[in-house]
XYZ file of C-alpha atoms in Angstrom:
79
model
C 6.335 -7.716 -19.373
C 2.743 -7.915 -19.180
C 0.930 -5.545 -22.271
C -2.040 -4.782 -19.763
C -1.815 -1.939 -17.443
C -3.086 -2.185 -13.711
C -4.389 -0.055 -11.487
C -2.523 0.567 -7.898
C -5.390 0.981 -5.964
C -7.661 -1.324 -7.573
C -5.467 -4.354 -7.740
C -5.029 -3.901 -4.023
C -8.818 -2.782 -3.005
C -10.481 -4.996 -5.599
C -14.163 -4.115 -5.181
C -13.754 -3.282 -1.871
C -14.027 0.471 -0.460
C -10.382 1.862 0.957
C -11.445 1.667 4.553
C -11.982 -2.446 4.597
C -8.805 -3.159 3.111
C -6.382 -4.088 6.165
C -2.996 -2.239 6.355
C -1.321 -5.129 6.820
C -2.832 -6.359 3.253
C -2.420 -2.810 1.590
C 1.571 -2.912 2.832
C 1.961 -6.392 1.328
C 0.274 -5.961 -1.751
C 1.904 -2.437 -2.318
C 5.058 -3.817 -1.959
C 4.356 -6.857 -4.271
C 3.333 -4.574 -7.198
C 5.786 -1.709 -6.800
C 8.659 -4.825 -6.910
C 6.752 -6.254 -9.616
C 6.775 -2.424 -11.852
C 10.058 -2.076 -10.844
C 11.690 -4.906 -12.611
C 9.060 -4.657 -15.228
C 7.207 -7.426 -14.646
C 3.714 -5.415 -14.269
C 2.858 -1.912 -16.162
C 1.270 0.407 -13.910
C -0.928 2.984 -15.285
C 0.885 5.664 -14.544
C -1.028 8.879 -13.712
C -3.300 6.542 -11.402
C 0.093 4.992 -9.887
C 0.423 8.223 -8.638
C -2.858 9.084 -7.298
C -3.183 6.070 -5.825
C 0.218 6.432 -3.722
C -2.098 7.658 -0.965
C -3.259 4.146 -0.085
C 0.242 2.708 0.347
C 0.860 6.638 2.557
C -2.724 5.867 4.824
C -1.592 2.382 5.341
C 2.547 3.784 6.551
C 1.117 6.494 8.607
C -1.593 4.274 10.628
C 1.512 1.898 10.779
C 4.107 4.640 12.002
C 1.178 5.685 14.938
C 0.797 2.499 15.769
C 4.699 1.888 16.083
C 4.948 4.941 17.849
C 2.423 4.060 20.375
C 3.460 0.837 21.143
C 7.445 2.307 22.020
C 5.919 5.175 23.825
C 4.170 2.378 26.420
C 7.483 0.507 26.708
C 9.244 3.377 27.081
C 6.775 4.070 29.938
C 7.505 1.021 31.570
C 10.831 0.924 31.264
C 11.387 4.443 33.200
């Protein structure tokens, strides 16, 4: 187990603002890290893991609109 503890949010953003970060890349790197905490590999730090959640929630939610879009037009086409 690593002795440092990372940030969520900056690990994923680096020095880059929230909105330049693609989804895509904020899903993926989300999903590394929270593996990576899980089985103890990384150490989070924890009030900021929290905070922080909202990136990974932005990312789902663009993601779930898009979804949803995309099987609203097939449904369209399919009627």
């Amino acid at each position: 187990m690593a002795d440092k503890e990372l940030n969520f949010a900056r690990e994923i953003m680096g020095e880059r603002r929230y909105s330049e970060v693609p989804d895509e890349e904020v899903l993926r790197e989300a999903e590394r890290l929270l593996h990576e905490w899980m089985s103890g590999e990384v150490r989070m730090e924890r009030p900021k893991l929290y905070d922080h959640y909202a990136l990974l929630l932005l990312a789902l939610t663009r993601r779930t609109r898009e979804l949803e879009a995309r099987v609203a037009a097939l449904e369209g086409r399919t009627l």
